[in-house]
Coordinates of C-alpha atoms in Angstrom, one line a residue:
K25 CA 3.2 7.8 -20.7
V26 CA 2.3 11.5 -20.9
L27 CA -0.7 10.9 -23.2
M28 CA -2.0 7.9 -21.1
S29 CA -1.7 9.9 -17.9
P30 CA -2.6 13.5 -18.6
G31 CA -2.3 15.9 -15.7
A32 CA -3.3 19.5 -14.9
D33 CA -0.2 20.7 -16.8
T34 CA -1.0 18.8 -20.0
P35 CA -1.7 21.4 -22.7
E36 CA -5.5 21.8 -23.2
E37 CA -5.1 22.4 -26.9
L38 CA -3.3 19.1 -27.2
M39 CA -6.0 17.2 -25.3
D40 CA -8.7 18.8 -27.5
A41 CA -6.9 17.8 -30.6
L42 CA -6.4 14.2 -29.5
Y43 CA -10.1 14.0 -28.6
T44 CA -11.3 15.3 -31.9
V45 CA -8.9 13.0 -33.9
H46 CA -10.0 10.0 -31.8
E47 CA -13.7 10.7 -32.4
M48 CA -13.2 11.0 -36.2
A49 CA -10.8 8.0 -36.4
T50 CA -13.6 5.6 -37.6
D51 CA -14.5 4.2 -41.0
E52 CA -17.5 6.6 -41.3
G53 CA -15.4 9.6 -40.2
A54 CA -12.6 8.7 -42.6
D55 CA -15.1 8.6 -45.5
V56 CA -16.3 12.1 -44.6
L57 CA -12.8 13.5 -44.3
L58 CA -11.6 11.9 -47.5
D59 CA -14.5 13.6 -49.4
E60 CA -13.4 16.9 -48.0
L61 CA -9.7 16.5 -48.8
A62 CA -10.5 15.3 -52.3
A63 CA -12.5 18.5 -52.9
N64 CA -9.5 20.7 -52.1
P65 CA -6.6 20.5 -54.6
N66 CA -4.1 21.8 -52.0
A67 CA -5.0 19.1 -49.4
P68 CA -2.7 16.2 -48.7
K69 CA -3.6 12.9 -50.3
A70 CA -4.0 9.8 -48.2
S71 CA -2.1 6.7 -49.2
K72 CA -3.7 3.3 -49.8
D73 CA -2.3 2.2 -46.4
S74 CA -3.7 5.1 -44.4
T75 CA -5.7 4.2 -41.4
P76 CA -8.8 6.3 -40.2
A77 CA -6.5 7.8 -37.5
D78 CA -3.9 8.7 -40.1
I79 CA -6.6 10.5 -42.2
A80 CA -7.9 12.3 -39.2
I81 CA -4.4 13.5 -38.2
Q82 CA -3.7 14.6 -41.8
T83 CA -6.8 16.6 -41.9
F84 CA -6.0 18.2 -38.5
L85 CA -2.5 19.2 -39.8
F86 CA -3.9 20.6 -43.0
D87 CA -6.9 22.5 -41.6
R88 CA -7.8 22.2 -37.9
R89 CA -11.1 24.1 -38.3
L90 CA -12.1 21.7 -41.1
L91 CA -11.6 18.7 -38.8
E92 CA -13.5 20.4 -35.9
R93 CA -16.4 21.4 -38.2
K94 CA -16.8 17.9 -39.6
H95 CA -16.6 16.4 -36.1
A96 CA -19.4 18.7 -35.0
E97 CA -21.5 17.8 -38.1
H98 CA -20.8 14.1 -37.4
N99 CA -22.2 14.5 -33.9
M100 CA -25.2 16.5 -34.9
V101 CA -26.9 13.7 -36.8
R102 CA -26.7 11.4 -33.8
L103 CA -29.2 13.5 -31.9
R104 CA -32.5 11.8 -31.2
S105 CA -34.8 14.3 -29.5
F106 CA -36.1 17.5 -31.2
D107 CA -38.9 20.0 -30.7
Y108 CA -40.7 20.8 -33.9
Y109 CA -42.2 24.1 -34.9
Q110 CA -44.2 24.7 -38.1
T111 CA -44.8 28.1 -39.7
K112 CA -47.8 30.0 -38.3
D113 CA -49.6 30.1 -41.6
G114 CA -48.9 26.4 -42.4
K115 CA -46.9 27.2 -45.5
A116 CA -43.4 25.8 -46.3
R117 CA -40.8 28.3 -47.6
A118 CA -37.6 27.7 -49.5
L119 CA -34.5 29.0 -47.8
K120 CA -32.0 31.3 -49.5
R121 CA -28.4 30.7 -48.6
P122 CA -27.6 32.8 -45.6
T123 CA -25.1 35.5 -46.2
A124 CA -22.1 36.2 -43.9
A125 CA -23.8 39.4 -42.8
Q126 CA -27.0 37.5 -41.8
I127 CA -25.0 34.9 -39.8
K128 CA -23.0 37.7 -38.1
A129 CA -26.2 39.6 -37.2
L130 CA -27.8 36.3 -35.9
E131 CA -24.8 35.6 -33.7
S132 CA -24.9 39.1 -32.3
D133 CA -28.6 38.8 -31.3
L134 CA -27.9 35.3 -29.8
D135 CA -25.0 36.8 -27.8
D136 CA -27.3 39.5 -26.4
W137 CA -29.5 36.8 -24.9
F138 CA -26.7 34.6 -23.8
E139 CA -24.9 37.5 -22.1
S140 CA -28.1 38.5 -20.3
K141 CA -28.3 34.9 -19.0
K142 CA -24.7 35.0 -17.8
R143 CA -23.4 32.7 -20.5
D144 CA -20.9 35.1 -22.1
R145 CA -20.7 36.3 -25.7
A146 CA -19.2 33.4 -27.6
S147 CA -21.8 32.1 -30.1
E148 CA -20.8 30.8 -33.4
V149 CA -23.3 29.6 -36.1
T150 CA -22.2 27.2 -38.9
F151 CA -24.5 25.4 -41.4
Y152 CA -24.6 22.9 -44.1
E153 CA -27.1 21.2 -46.3
R154 CA -27.9 17.5 -45.7
G155 CA -30.7 15.5 -47.3
G156 CA -32.6 18.5 -48.5
Q157 CA -32.5 20.1 -45.0
V158 CA -30.3 22.9 -43.7
W159 CA -28.5 22.0 -40.4
F160 CA -27.3 24.9 -38.2
L161 CA -24.8 24.2 -35.4
V162 CA -24.8 26.8 -32.6
R163 CA -21.8 26.9 -30.4
H164 CA -22.1 29.0 -27.2
G165 CA -21.0 29.2 -23.6
D166 CA -23.0 27.7 -20.7
L167 CA -23.3 28.9 -17.1
Y168 CA -20.1 28.9 -15.1
K169 CA -19.4 25.7 -13.2
R170 CA -17.4 24.6 -10.3
E171 CA -15.9 21.0 -10.2
G172 CA -14.1 19.4 -7.4
S173 CA -10.7 18.1 -8.2
I174 CA -7.7 16.3 -6.5
K175 CA -4.2 17.6 -6.9
D176 CA -1.2 16.1 -5.0
G177 CA -3.6 14.4 -2.7
K178 CA -5.5 17.6 -1.8
S179 CA -9.0 18.7 -2.6
E180 CA -9.2 21.7 -4.9
A181 CA -11.8 23.3 -7.1
V182 CA -11.7 24.0 -10.9
Y183 CA -13.9 26.9 -12.2
Y184 CA -14.7 27.0 -15.9
R185 CA -17.4 27.9 -18.5
P186 CA -18.5 24.8 -20.5
E187 CA -18.7 25.0 -24.2
K188 CA -22.1 23.8 -25.5
Y189 CA -23.5 22.9 -28.9
D190 CA -27.2 23.2 -29.9
V191 CA -28.7 22.2 -33.3
V192 CA -31.4 23.9 -35.4
V193 CA -32.6 22.3 -38.6
Y194 CA -34.9 23.8 -41.2
D195 CA -36.8 21.5 -43.5
P196 CA -38.1 23.5 -46.6
R197 CA -40.3 20.6 -47.7
L198 CA -42.4 20.7 -44.5
G199 CA -41.9 24.3 -43.5
E200 CA -40.7 23.4 -40.1
L201 CA -37.9 24.3 -37.7
R202 CA -36.7 21.6 -35.4
I203 CA -34.5 22.4 -32.4
H204 CA -32.3 20.4 -30.0
A205 CA -31.5 22.5 -27.0
A206 CA -31.7 22.1 -23.2
S207 CA -34.0 24.8 -22.0
K208 CA -37.3 26.4 -23.1
G209 CA -35.6 29.8 -23.1
E210 CA -33.0 28.6 -25.7
K211 CA -35.7 27.0 -27.8
D212 CA -37.8 30.2 -27.8
L213 CA -34.6 32.2 -28.6
Y214 CA -33.7 30.0 -31.6
R215 CA -37.3 30.0 -32.9
A216 CA -37.5 33.8 -32.8
Q217 CA -34.0 34.7 -34.0
F218 CA -33.8 32.1 -36.8
G219 CA -37.2 33.1 -38.0
L220 CA -36.2 36.8 -37.9
H221 CA -32.8 36.5 -39.6
L222 CA -33.7 33.8 -42.2
F223 CA -37.2 34.8 -43.1
G224 CA -37.7 38.3 -41.6
S225 CA -40.3 37.4 -38.9
E226 CA -39.7 36.6 -35.2
D227 CA -43.1 34.9 -34.9
L228 CA -43.0 32.8 -38.1
F229 CA -42.4 29.6 -36.1
S230 CA -45.2 30.2 -33.7
G231 CA -45.0 26.9 -31.9
E232 CA -48.1 25.4 -33.4
D233 CA -48.4 21.7 -32.7
K234 CA -46.9 19.5 -35.4
Y235 CA -48.2 16.1 -34.3
T236 CA -51.8 14.9 -33.7
L237 CA -52.9 11.5 -32.3
K238 CA -56.5 11.8 -33.6
P239 CA -55.9 9.1 -36.3
L240 CA -55.8 6.5 -33.5
Q241 CA -59.5 7.4 -32.8
A242 CA -60.6 8.2 -36.4
D243 CA -58.9 5.3 -38.2
G244 CA -58.3 2.7 -35.5
P245 CA -56.0 -0.2 -36.5
R246 CA -55.8 1.3 -40.0
S247 CA -53.8 4.2 -38.6
L248 CA -50.9 1.8 -38.1
D249 CA -50.8 0.4 -41.7
C250 CA -47.2 0.7 -43.0
D251 CA -47.2 -1.4 -46.2
D252 CA -46.5 1.7 -48.2
V253 CA -43.6 2.8 -46.0
D254 CA -40.1 1.7 -47.2
G255 CA -38.0 0.3 -44.4
M256 CA -40.8 -0.4 -42.0
A257 CA -42.1 -3.9 -41.3
W258 CA -44.9 -3.3 -38.8
V259 CA -46.1 -1.0 -36.0
K260 CA -48.0 -1.7 -32.8
L261 CA -49.5 0.6 -30.3
I262 CA -48.4 -0.3 -26.8
D263 CA -49.1 2.6 -24.6
V264 CA -51.7 5.4 -24.5
Q265 CA -52.3 8.1 -22.0
Y266 CA -55.7 9.8 -21.8
Y267 CA -56.4 13.0 -20.0
W268 CA -59.8 13.2 -18.5
G269 CA -59.3 16.3 -16.4
G270 CA -61.8 17.2 -13.7
P271 CA -61.0 18.6 -10.3
E272 CA -58.5 15.8 -9.8
N273 CA -56.8 16.1 -13.2
D274 CA -57.3 12.4 -14.0
I275 CA -54.9 10.8 -16.3
E276 CA -55.5 7.2 -17.4
I277 CA -52.7 5.1 -18.7
R278 CA -53.3 2.0 -20.8
R279 CA -50.5 -0.5 -21.7
S280 CA -50.5 -3.6 -23.8
D281 CA -48.2 -5.6 -26.0
D282 CA -50.7 -4.8 -28.8
M283 CA -53.4 -2.3 -27.9
F284 CA -55.5 -2.6 -31.0
A285 CA -55.5 -6.4 -30.8
S286 CA -56.6 -6.2 -27.2
L287 CA -59.4 -3.8 -28.0
E288 CA -60.6 -5.9 -30.9
R289 CA -60.7 -9.0 -28.7
K290 CA -62.8 -7.1 -26.2
K291 CA -64.9 -5.5 -29.0
R292 CA -63.9 -2.1 -27.9
V293 CA -62.3 1.0 -29.6
V294 CA -60.2 3.9 -28.5
P295 CA -62.5 6.2 -26.6
P296 CA -63.6 8.8 -29.3
T297 CA -64.1 11.6 -26.8
A298 CA -60.8 11.1 -24.9
R299 CA -58.0 13.6 -25.1
I300 CA -54.9 11.5 -25.9
I301 CA -51.8 13.2 -24.5
R302 CA -49.2 10.6 -25.4
A303 CA -48.8 7.4 -27.4
T304 CA -46.0 4.9 -27.6
F305 CA -45.4 2.6 -30.5
K306 CA -43.3 -0.5 -31.0
V307 CA -41.8 -0.6 -34.4
R308 CA -40.0 -3.3 -36.4
F309 CA -37.7 -1.9 -39.2
S310 CA -36.9 -4.0 -42.2
D311 CA -33.2 -3.8 -41.6
S312 CA -33.4 -5.0 -38.0
K313 CA -34.9 -7.9 -36.1
K314 CA -34.9 -5.8 -32.9
E315 CA -38.1 -3.9 -32.0
R316 CA -37.7 -0.2 -31.4
T317 CA -39.7 2.4 -29.6
V318 CA -41.2 5.6 -30.9
R319 CA -43.0 8.0 -28.5
I320 CA -45.2 10.9 -29.8
R321 CA -47.0 13.7 -27.9
P322 CA -49.6 15.8 -29.7
S323 CA -47.3 18.8 -29.7
N324 CA -43.9 19.4 -31.2
V325 CA -42.0 16.5 -29.6
A326 CA -41.0 13.1 -31.0
H327 CA -38.5 10.7 -29.6
Y328 CA -36.8 7.9 -31.5
V329 CA -34.6 5.3 -29.9
R330 CA -32.2 5.2 -32.9
D331 CA -31.2 8.3 -34.7
T332 CA -31.4 6.7 -38.2
D333 CA -35.1 5.8 -37.5
G334 CA -36.2 9.4 -38.0
V335 CA -36.6 9.6 -41.8
I336 CA -38.6 6.3 -41.9
V337 CA -40.8 7.2 -38.9
E338 CA -41.5 10.7 -40.3
D339 CA -42.7 9.1 -43.6
F340 CA -45.0 6.8 -41.7
L341 CA -46.4 9.6 -39.6
N342 CA -47.0 11.7 -42.7
K343 CA -48.8 9.0 -44.6
R344 CA -51.0 8.1 -41.6
K345 CA -51.8 11.8 -40.9
F346 CA -50.1 12.0 -37.5
I347 CA -48.3 15.0 -38.9
K348 CA -50.4 18.1 -39.7
S349 CA -50.5 19.2 -43.3
V350 CA -48.5 22.1 -44.8
E351 CA -48.7 24.2 -48.0
V352 CA -45.6 24.7 -50.1
V353 CA -44.6 28.2 -51.2
K354 CA -42.7 27.8 -54.4
D355 CA -39.5 29.9 -54.7
E356 CA -37.4 29.3 -57.8
E357 CA -34.6 31.5 -56.3
G358 CA -34.3 29.5 -53.1
W359 CA -31.2 27.7 -52.1
V360 CA -32.8 24.5 -50.9
D361 CA -35.7 24.6 -53.2
D362 CA -36.1 21.3 -55.0
V363 CA -39.7 22.2 -56.0
E364 CA -40.6 18.8 -57.3
R365 CA -39.4 17.1 -54.1
A366 CA -41.0 19.7 -51.8
S367 CA -44.3 19.5 -53.6
G368 CA -44.3 15.7 -53.3
A369 CA -43.6 15.9 -49.6
A370 CA -46.4 18.4 -49.1
A371 CA -48.8 16.2 -51.0
V372 CA -47.9 13.3 -48.7
A373 CA -48.3 15.5 -45.7
G374 CA -51.7 16.9 -46.8
A375 CA -53.1 13.9 -48.6

């Protein structure tokens, strides 16, 4: 009854623990936790009858921080919208494993900014390697909030500072930093401070555009070929926005179930002199009968409807030259420096 009807006097620590356990009490969560427990000889061993909830609770009792960290990592990969920033010289760099001193210095500089923006000094940066990329989770405080509440039939107010999580990912194969954060200020902060503390340069990730939509004009229907993209069945262009400018700042929006088929029937092409400011594609993936949407702006922004679409879509965009090319700087001493893989990725990007 207490757990089903929590009140203001229910211990906050208990509620946090129950929430985290519940979030990780899935088949996927259990697999992640079992791998972590198996890697530690002092960790408890799950029985053959253990449920996902049993495994999550066992992990919590053994190492609460481990459960919280894996929960945060589990949620990171669900994010669908990132801003992308390439290196200002167009070169990809391997990343050496950050030291504890580097992370501490990074957290201190982040806290200086957060404190100046009335968000308190509470940042914590954790990282792990996934699929050749380095994922950084940034925990920090947000602006103070007031929420109305009801207690004993009376209206009251609750004041608190929310805890917030942002994500910064570095891909050494493409030389890019991608950021999931709410405000432009936070994105600029991460771009500068991660560049400074990881590579020694605040302006390394200068904000140069990653994407271009010029292949739609240069290659026409061929820009949507995907026979060489594993996991992708077909791509259709369904929405294009042209910016014509002028004193009225004209924007023309064209929509169709299949833009190139429509243009071909009318014996027309994408206007070669138009400035394309956004394009929307309908995509069919090999593992799904449902069509999904991908939206690209010729800047640093891409949006995928499903989080697992990202790798396949990036492969397609690379091969069709919607992603600008990069040069790989080889560094045998790098931490994430699979040179053969990085060189191959750069060749695809720059082919």
